[in-house]
Short mmCIF file of C-alpha atoms and ligand atoms in Angstrom, two decimals:
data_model
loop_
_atom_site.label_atom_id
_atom_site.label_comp_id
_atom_site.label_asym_id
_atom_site.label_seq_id
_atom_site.Cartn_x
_atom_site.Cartn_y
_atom_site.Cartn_z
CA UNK A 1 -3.25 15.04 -10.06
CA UNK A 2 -5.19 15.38 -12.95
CA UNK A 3 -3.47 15.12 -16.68
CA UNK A 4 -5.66 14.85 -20.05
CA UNK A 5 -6.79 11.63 -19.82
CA UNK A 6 -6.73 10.22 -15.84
CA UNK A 7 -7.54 10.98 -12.65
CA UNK A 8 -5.70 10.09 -9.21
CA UNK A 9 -5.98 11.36 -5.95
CA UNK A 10 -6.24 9.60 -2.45
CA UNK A 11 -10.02 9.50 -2.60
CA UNK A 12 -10.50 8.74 -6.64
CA UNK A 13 -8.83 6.99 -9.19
CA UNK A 14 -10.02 7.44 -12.66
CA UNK A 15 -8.52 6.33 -15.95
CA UNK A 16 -11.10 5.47 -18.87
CA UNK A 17 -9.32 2.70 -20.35
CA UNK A 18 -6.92 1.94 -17.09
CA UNK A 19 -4.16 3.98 -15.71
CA UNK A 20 -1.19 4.90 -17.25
CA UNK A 21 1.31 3.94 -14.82
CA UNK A 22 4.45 5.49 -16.88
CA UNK A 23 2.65 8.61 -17.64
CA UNK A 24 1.63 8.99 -13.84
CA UNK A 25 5.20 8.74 -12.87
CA UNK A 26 6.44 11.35 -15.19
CA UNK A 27 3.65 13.65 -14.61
CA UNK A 28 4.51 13.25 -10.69
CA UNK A 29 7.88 13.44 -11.24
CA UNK A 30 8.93 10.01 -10.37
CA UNK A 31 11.98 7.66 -10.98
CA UNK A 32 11.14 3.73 -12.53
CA UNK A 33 12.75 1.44 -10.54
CA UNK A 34 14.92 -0.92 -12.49
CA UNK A 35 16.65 -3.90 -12.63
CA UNK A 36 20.17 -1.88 -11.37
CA UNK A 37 18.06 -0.59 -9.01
CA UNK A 38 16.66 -3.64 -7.49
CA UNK A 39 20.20 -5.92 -7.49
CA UNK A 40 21.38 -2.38 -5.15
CA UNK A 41 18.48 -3.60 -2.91
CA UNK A 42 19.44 -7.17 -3.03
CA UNK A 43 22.96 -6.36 -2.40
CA UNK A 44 22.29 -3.87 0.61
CA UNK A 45 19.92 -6.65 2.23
CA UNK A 46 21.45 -9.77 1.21
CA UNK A 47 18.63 -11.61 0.12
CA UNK A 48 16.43 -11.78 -2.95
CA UNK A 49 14.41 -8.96 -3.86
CA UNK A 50 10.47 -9.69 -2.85
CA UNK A 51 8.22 -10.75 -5.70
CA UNK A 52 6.07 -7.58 -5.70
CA UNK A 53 9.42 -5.78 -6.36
CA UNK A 54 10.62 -8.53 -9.26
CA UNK A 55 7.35 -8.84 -10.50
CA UNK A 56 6.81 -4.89 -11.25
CA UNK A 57 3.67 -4.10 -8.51
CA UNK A 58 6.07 -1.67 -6.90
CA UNK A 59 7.66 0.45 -9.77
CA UNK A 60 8.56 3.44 -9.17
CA UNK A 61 10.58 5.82 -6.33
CA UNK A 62 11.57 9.42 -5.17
CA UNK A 63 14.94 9.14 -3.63
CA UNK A 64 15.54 5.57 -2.75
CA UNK A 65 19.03 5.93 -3.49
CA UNK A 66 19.87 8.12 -0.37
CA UNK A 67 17.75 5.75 2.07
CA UNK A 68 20.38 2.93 0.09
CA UNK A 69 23.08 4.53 0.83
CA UNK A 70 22.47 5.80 4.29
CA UNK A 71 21.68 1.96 5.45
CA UNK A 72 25.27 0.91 2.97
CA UNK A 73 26.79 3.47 4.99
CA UNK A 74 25.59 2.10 8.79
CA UNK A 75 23.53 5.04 8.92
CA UNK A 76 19.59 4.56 10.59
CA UNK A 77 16.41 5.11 8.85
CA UNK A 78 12.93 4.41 9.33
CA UNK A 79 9.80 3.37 7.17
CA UNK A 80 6.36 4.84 7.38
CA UNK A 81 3.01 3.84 5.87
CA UNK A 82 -0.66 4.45 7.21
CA UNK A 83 -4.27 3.13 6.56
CA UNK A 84 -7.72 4.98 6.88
CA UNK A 85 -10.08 2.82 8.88
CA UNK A 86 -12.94 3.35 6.84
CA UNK A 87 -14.14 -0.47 7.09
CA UNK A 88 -14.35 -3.68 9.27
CA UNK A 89 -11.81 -5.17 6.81
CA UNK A 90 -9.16 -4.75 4.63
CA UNK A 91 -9.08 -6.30 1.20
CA UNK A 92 -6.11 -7.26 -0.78
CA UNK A 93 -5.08 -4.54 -2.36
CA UNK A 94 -4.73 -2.26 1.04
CA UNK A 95 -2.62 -5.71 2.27
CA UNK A 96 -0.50 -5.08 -0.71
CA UNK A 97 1.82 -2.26 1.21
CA UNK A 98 1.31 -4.09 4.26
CA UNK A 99 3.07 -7.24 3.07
CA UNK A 100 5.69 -5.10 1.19
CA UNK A 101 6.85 -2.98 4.82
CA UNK A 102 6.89 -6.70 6.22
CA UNK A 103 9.25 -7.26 3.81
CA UNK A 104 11.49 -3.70 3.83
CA UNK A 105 11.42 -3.92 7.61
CA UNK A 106 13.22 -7.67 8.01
CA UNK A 107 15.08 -6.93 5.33
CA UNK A 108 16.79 -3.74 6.58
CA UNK A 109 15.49 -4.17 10.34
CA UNK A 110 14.29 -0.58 10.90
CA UNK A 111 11.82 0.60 12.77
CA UNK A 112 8.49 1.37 11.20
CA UNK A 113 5.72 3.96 12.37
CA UNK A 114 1.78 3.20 10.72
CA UNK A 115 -0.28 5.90 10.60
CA UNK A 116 -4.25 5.28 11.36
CA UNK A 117 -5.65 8.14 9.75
CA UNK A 118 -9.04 7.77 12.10
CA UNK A 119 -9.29 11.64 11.51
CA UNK A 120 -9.37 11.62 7.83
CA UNK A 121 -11.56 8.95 7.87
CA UNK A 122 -14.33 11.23 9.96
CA UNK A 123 -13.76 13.91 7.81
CA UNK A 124 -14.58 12.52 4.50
CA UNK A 125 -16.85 9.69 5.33
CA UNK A 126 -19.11 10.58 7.30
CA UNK A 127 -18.91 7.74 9.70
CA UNK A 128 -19.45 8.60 13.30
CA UNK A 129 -16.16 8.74 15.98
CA UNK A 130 -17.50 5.82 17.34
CA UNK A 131 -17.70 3.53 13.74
CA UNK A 132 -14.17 5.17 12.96
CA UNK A 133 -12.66 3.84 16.09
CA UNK A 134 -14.67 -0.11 15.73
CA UNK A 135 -13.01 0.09 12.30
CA UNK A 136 -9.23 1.34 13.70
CA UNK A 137 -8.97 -1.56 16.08
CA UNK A 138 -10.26 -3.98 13.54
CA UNK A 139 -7.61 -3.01 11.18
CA UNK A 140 -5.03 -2.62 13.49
CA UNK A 141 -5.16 -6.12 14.46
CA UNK A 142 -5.24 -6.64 10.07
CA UNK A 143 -2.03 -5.05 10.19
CA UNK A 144 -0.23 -6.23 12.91
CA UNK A 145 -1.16 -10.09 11.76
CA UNK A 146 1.00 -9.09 8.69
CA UNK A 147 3.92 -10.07 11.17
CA UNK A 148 5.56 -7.22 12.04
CA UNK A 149 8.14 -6.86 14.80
CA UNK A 150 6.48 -5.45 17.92
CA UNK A 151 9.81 -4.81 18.94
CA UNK A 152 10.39 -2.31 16.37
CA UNK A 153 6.85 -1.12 15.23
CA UNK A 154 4.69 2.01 16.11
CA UNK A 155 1.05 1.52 15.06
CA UNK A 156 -0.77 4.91 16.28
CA UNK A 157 -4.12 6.82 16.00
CA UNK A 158 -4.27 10.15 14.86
CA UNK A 159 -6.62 11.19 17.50
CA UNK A 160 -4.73 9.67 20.44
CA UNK A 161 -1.44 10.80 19.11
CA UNK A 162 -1.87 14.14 18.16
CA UNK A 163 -0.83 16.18 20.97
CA UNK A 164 2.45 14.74 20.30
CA UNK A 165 2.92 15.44 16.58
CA UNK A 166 1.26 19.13 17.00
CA UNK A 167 3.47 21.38 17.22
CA UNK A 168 5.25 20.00 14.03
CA UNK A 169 2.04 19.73 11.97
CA UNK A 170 1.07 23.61 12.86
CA UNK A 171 4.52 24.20 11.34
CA UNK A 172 3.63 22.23 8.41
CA UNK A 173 0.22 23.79 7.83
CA UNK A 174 1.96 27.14 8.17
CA UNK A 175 3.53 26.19 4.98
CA UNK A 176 0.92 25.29 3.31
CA UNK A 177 -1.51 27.90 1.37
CA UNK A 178 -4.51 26.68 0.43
CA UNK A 179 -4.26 27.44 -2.86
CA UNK A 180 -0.88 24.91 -2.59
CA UNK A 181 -3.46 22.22 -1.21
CA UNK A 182 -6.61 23.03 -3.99
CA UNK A 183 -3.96 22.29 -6.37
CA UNK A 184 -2.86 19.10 -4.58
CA UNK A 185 -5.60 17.86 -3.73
CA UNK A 186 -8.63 19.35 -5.75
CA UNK A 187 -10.57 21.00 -2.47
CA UNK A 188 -13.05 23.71 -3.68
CA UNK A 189 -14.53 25.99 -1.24
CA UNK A 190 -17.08 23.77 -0.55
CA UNK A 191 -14.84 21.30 1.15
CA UNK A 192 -14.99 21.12 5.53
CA UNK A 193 -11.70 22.96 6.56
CA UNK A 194 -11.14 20.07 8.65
CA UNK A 195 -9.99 18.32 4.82
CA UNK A 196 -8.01 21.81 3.94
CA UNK A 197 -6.05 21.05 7.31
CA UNK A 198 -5.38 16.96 7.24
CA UNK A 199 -2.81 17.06 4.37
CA UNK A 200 -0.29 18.34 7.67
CA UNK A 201 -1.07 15.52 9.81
CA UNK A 202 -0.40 12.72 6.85
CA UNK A 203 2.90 14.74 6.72
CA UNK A 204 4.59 14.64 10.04
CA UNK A 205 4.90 11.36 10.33
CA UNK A 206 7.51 11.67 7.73
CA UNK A 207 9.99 13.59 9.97
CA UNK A 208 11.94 11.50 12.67
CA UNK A 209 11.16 14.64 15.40
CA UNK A 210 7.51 13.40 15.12
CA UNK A 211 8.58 10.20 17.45
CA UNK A 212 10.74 11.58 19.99
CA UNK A 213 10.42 8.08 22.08
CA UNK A 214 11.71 6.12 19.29
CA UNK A 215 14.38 8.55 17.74
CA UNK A 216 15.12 10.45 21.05
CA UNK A 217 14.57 14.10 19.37
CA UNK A 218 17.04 13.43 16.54
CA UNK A 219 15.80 14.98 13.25
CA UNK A 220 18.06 13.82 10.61
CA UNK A 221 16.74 10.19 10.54
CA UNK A 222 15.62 10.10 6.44
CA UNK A 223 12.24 8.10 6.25
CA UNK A 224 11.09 5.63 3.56
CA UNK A 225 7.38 5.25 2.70
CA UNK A 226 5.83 2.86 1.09
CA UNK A 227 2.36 3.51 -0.47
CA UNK A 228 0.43 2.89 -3.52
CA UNK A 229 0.72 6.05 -6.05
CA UNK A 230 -2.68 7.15 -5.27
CA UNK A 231 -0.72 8.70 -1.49
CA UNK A 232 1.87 10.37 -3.65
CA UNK A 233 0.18 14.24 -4.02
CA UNK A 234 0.60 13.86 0.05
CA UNK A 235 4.10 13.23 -0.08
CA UNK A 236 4.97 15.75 -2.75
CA UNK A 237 3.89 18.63 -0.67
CA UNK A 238 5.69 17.14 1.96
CA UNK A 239 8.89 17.29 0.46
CA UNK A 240 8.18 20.90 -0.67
CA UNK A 241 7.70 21.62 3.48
CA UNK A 242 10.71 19.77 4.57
CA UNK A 243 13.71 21.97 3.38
CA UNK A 244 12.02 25.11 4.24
CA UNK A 245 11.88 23.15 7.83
CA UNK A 246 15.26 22.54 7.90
CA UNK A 247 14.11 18.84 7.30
CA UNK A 248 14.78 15.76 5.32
CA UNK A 249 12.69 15.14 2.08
CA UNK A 250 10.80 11.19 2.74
CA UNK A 251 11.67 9.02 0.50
CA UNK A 252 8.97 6.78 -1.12
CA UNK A 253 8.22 3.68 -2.87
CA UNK A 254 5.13 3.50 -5.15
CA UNK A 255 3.11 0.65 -6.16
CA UNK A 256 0.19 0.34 -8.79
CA UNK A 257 -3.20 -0.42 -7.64
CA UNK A 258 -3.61 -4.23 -7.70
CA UNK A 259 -6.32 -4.56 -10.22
CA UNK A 260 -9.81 -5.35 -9.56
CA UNK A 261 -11.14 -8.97 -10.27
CA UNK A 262 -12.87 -6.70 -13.01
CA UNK A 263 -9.83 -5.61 -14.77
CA UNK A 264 -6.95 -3.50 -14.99
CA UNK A 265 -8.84 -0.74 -15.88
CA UNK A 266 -10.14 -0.36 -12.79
CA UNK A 267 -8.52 -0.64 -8.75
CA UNK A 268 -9.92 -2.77 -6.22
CA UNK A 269 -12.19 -0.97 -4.01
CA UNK A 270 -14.08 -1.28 -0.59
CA UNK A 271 -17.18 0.58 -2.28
CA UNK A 272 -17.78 -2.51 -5.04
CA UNK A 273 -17.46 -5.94 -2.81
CA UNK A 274 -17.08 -7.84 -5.98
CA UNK A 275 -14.38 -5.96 -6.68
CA UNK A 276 -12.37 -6.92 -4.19
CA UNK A 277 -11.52 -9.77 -1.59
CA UNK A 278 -11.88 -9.16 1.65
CA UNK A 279 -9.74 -11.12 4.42
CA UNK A 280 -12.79 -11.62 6.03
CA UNK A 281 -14.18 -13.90 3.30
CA UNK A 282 -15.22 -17.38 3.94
CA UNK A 283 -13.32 -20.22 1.48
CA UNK A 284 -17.29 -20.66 -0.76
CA UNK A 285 -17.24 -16.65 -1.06
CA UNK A 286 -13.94 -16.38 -2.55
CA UNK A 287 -14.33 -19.11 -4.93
CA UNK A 288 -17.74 -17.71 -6.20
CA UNK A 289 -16.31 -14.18 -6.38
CA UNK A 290 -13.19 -15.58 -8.34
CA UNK A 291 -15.02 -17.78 -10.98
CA UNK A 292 -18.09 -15.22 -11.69
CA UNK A 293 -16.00 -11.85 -11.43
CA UNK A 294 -12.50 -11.96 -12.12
CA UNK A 295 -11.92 -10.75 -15.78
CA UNK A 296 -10.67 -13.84 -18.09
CA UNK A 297 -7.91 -13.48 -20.86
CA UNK A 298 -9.11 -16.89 -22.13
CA UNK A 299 -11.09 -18.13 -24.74
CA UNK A 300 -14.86 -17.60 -25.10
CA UNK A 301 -15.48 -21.28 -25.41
CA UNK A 302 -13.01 -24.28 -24.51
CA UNK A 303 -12.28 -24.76 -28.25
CA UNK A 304 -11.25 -20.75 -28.72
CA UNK A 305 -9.10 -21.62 -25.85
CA UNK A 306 -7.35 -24.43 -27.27
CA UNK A 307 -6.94 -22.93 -30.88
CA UNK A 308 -5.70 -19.36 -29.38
CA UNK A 309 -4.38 -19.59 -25.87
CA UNK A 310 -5.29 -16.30 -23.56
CA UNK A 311 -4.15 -12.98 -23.09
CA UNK A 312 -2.49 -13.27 -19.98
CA UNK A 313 -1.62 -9.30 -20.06
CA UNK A 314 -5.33 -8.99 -19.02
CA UNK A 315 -6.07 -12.34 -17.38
CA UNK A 316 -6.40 -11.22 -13.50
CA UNK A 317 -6.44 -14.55 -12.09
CA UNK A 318 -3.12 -15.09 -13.95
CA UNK A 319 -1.89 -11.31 -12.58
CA UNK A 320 -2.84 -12.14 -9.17
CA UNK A 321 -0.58 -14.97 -9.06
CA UNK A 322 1.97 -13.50 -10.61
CA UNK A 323 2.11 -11.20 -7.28
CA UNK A 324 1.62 -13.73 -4.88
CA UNK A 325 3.32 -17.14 -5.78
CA UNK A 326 6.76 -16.53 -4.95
CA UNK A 327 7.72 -19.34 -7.28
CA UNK A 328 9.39 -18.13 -10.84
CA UNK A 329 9.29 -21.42 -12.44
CA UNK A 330 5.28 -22.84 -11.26
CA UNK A 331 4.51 -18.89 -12.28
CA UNK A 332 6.24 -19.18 -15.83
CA UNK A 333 4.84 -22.87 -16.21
CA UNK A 334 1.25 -21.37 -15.63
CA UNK A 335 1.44 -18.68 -18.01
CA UNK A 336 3.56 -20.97 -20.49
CA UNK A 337 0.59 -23.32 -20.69
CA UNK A 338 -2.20 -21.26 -20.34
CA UNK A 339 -0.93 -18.64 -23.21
CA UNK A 340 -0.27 -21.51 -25.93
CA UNK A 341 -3.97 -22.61 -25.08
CA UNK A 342 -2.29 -26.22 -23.51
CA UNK A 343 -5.45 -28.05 -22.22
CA UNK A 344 -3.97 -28.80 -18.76
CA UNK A 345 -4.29 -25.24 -18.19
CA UNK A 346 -7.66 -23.58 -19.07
CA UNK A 347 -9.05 -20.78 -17.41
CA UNK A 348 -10.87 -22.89 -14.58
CA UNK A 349 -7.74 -24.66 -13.76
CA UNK A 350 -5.92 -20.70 -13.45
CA UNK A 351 -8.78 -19.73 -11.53
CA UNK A 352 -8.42 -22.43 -9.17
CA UNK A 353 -5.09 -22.18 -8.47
CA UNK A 354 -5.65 -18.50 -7.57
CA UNK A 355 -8.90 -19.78 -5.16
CA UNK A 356 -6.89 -22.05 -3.40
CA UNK A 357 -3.77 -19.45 -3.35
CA UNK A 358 -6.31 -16.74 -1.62
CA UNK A 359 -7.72 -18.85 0.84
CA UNK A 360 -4.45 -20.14 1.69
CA UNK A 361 -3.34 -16.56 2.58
CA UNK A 362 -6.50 -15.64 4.25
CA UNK A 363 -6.59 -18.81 6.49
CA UNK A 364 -2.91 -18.21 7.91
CA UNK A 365 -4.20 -14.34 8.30
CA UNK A 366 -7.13 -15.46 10.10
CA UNK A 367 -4.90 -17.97 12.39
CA UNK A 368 -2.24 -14.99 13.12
CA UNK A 369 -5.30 -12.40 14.00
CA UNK A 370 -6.79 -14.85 16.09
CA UNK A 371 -4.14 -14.86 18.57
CA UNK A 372 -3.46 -11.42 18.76
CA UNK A 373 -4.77 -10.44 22.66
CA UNK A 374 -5.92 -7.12 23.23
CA UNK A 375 -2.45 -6.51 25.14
CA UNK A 376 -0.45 -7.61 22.27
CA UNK A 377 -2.98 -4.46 20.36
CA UNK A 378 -2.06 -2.29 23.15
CA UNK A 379 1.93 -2.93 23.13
CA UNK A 380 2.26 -1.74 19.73
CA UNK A 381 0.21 1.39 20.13
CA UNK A 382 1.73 2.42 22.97
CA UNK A 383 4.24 5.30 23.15
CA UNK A 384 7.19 3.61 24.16
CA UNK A 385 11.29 4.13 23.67
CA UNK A 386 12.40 1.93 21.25
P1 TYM B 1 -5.95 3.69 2.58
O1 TYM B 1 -6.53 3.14 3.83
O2 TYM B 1 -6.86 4.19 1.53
O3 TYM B 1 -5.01 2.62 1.94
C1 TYM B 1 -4.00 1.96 2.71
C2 TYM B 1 -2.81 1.68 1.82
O4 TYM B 1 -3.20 0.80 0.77
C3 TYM B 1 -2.89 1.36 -0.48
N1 TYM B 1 -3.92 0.90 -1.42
C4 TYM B 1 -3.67 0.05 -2.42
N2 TYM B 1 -2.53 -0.53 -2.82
C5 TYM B 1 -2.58 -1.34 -3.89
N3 TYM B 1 -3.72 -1.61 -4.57
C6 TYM B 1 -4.91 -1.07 -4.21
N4 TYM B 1 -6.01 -1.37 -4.89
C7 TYM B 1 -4.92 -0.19 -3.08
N5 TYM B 1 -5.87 0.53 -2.42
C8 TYM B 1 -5.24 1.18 -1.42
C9 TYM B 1 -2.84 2.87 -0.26
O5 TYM B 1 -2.02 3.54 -1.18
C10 TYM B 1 -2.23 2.93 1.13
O6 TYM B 1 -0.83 2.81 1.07
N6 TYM B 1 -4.46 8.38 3.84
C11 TYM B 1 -4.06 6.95 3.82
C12 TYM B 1 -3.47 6.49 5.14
C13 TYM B 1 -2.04 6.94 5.35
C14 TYM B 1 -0.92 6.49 4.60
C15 TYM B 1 0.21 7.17 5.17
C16 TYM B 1 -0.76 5.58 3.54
C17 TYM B 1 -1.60 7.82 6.30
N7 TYM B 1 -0.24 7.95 6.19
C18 TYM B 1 1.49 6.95 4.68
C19 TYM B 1 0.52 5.37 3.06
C20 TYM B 1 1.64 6.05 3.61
C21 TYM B 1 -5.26 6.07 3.45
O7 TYM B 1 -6.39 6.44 3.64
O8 TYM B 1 -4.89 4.83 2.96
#
């Protein structure tokens, strides 16, 4: 959607100044998730909310309440995300829905479909089949070393799945006119009709009679998907489809972009490596990247510092952690410090406590995706009951 000032689609994300996260949900037409909100969750799962929910990363919702109240009522549901394999790796902010449908699915244990949009990724990339399908498996095997249940998890390609879904995304992209999906999603006539098309096959997934082996041809199963808000114009057309298909509206759960080591202003991205860290980094890489790059609310000199404190509303190494140390009190005793300019905790010590956070993650990723087999791969792609 585009509105006065920003920008967002799936492919672009532009905000001079940073994104407007409140005015994005009200121009989409989205609910805030709030604290109400979020003790429902904790009270339907019995356990503490996760920190990306406490914390604010994911912040906004169409519909939660009925997926809430079908699971407080015994009744099934189902999530759904996806990925593009447009590269060898993923960086941390694509991980960031990842870890969250880790969370949703042992929470509620419900099954979960991922979508590999391999197709998408041909058709706007330019990569050949063969690149699109290296960079699939790679991030397959990302995803799957998030820990998900292969007991209840459906990872599929687009291309080798199709034939399935079909006849349901024909029915989808009969109700949808182009001019609906230039509106959407900004195509001009200049765009491969393969891209006027796609916006049907990101749909399906989001109706239960897309997975006939998992939900025996039952179509009332209401789905949940989790995404960052740049997937929502996907979604909303979706929902316009579904009642004129006799079919549920999805449900979703947005997230904001987790901010490049740059700033807020700006999303981590694949196309600017020092944007971003990759979970392919080595421990030296990460470090480097962290002390040159990542935008510092701090002082300009050690003595600015200890006579002002820093900004921790634009400190990224002090956002990052607030997103991934679970801990409220070492969080709070971080920022505590840091802000009153306390000279136990100067920007190098924050910025080391975020290396050494990072690499942490990245080494138990890399131990978990080393000993996935090529089996284990094919298991959860299979098409298999459920
Ligand atoms: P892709 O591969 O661009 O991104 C994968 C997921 O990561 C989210 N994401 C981010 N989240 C937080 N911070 C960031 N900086 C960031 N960058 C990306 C995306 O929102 C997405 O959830 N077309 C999709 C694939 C897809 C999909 C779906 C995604 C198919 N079906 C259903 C979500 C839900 C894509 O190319 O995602």
């Amino acid at each position: 959607m585009t509105t006065s000032d920003q920008k967002i689609t799936p492919w672009e994300v532009a905000a001079a100044g940073g994104v407007d996260y409140e005015k994005l949900m009200r121009d989409f037409g989205a609910q805030a998730i709030d604290a109400a909100l979020i003790a429902r969750i904790e009270r339907a799962t019995g356990r503490r909310a996760h920190v990306f929910l406490r914390r604010g990363l994911f912040y906004s919702h169409r519909d939660l309440e009925a997926i809430l109240e079908a699971h407080e009522a015994g009744r099934p549901f189902y999530l759904y995300t996806g990925r593009g394999p447009s590269s060898d790796s993923l960086h941390f902010g694509h991980l960031v829905p990842f870890m969250f449908t880790k969370y949703l699915q042992e929470a509620f244990d419900v099954p979960l479909v991922v979508q590999m949009t391999d197709d998408e990724k041909f058709l706007w990339k330019g990569h050949s089949l063969a690149e699109v399908h290296k960079f699939l498996i790679e991030n397959v095997k990302d995803i799957i070393a998030c820990g998900f249940d292969v007991q209840k998890t459906f990872i599929f390609s687009n291309f080798a799945y199709m034939g399935h879904m079909y006849p349901l995304v024909v029915q989808i992209q009969r109700l949808i006119s182009a001019h609906t999906a230039a509106a959407a999603f900004g195509f001009d006539d200049q765009a491969n009709v393969g891209k006027w098309a796609f916006p049907a096959t990101q749909a399906a997934p989001s109706f239960s009679s897309a997975f006939p082996h998992i939900f025996g041809g039952r179509v009332d199963v209401p789905c949940l998907i989790p995404c960052a808000i740049d997937q929502d114009p996907y979604f909303r057309v979706t929902r316009d489809v579904a009642p004129r298909l006799g079919l549920l509206k999805p449900s979703l759960i947005h997230s904001k972009f987790f901010p490049a080591l740059q700033g807020h202003h700006t999303k981590m991205g694949s196309s600017d490596p020092n944007s971003a860290i990759f979970l392919t980094d080595e421990p030296a890489v990460v470090a480097d990247k962290v002390k040159k790059h990542a935008f510092s609310g701090g002082g300009a000199t050690k003595e600015e510092q200890l006579a002002h404190g820093a900004n921790l509303e634009v400190d990224v190494a002090y956002q990052w952690l607030r997103f991934f140390l679970d801990d409220d009190d070492r969080v709070d005793d971080i920022g505590r410090r840091y802000a009153k300019g306390d000279p136990t905790m100067l920007t190098g010590h924050v910025k080391q406590i975020l290396i050494d956070t990072l690499n942490d993650m990245i080494a138990r990723h890399k131990k978990a995706r080393a000993q996935l087999t090529d089996q284990i791969v094919a298991t959860f792609m299979a098409v298999r009951e459920m």
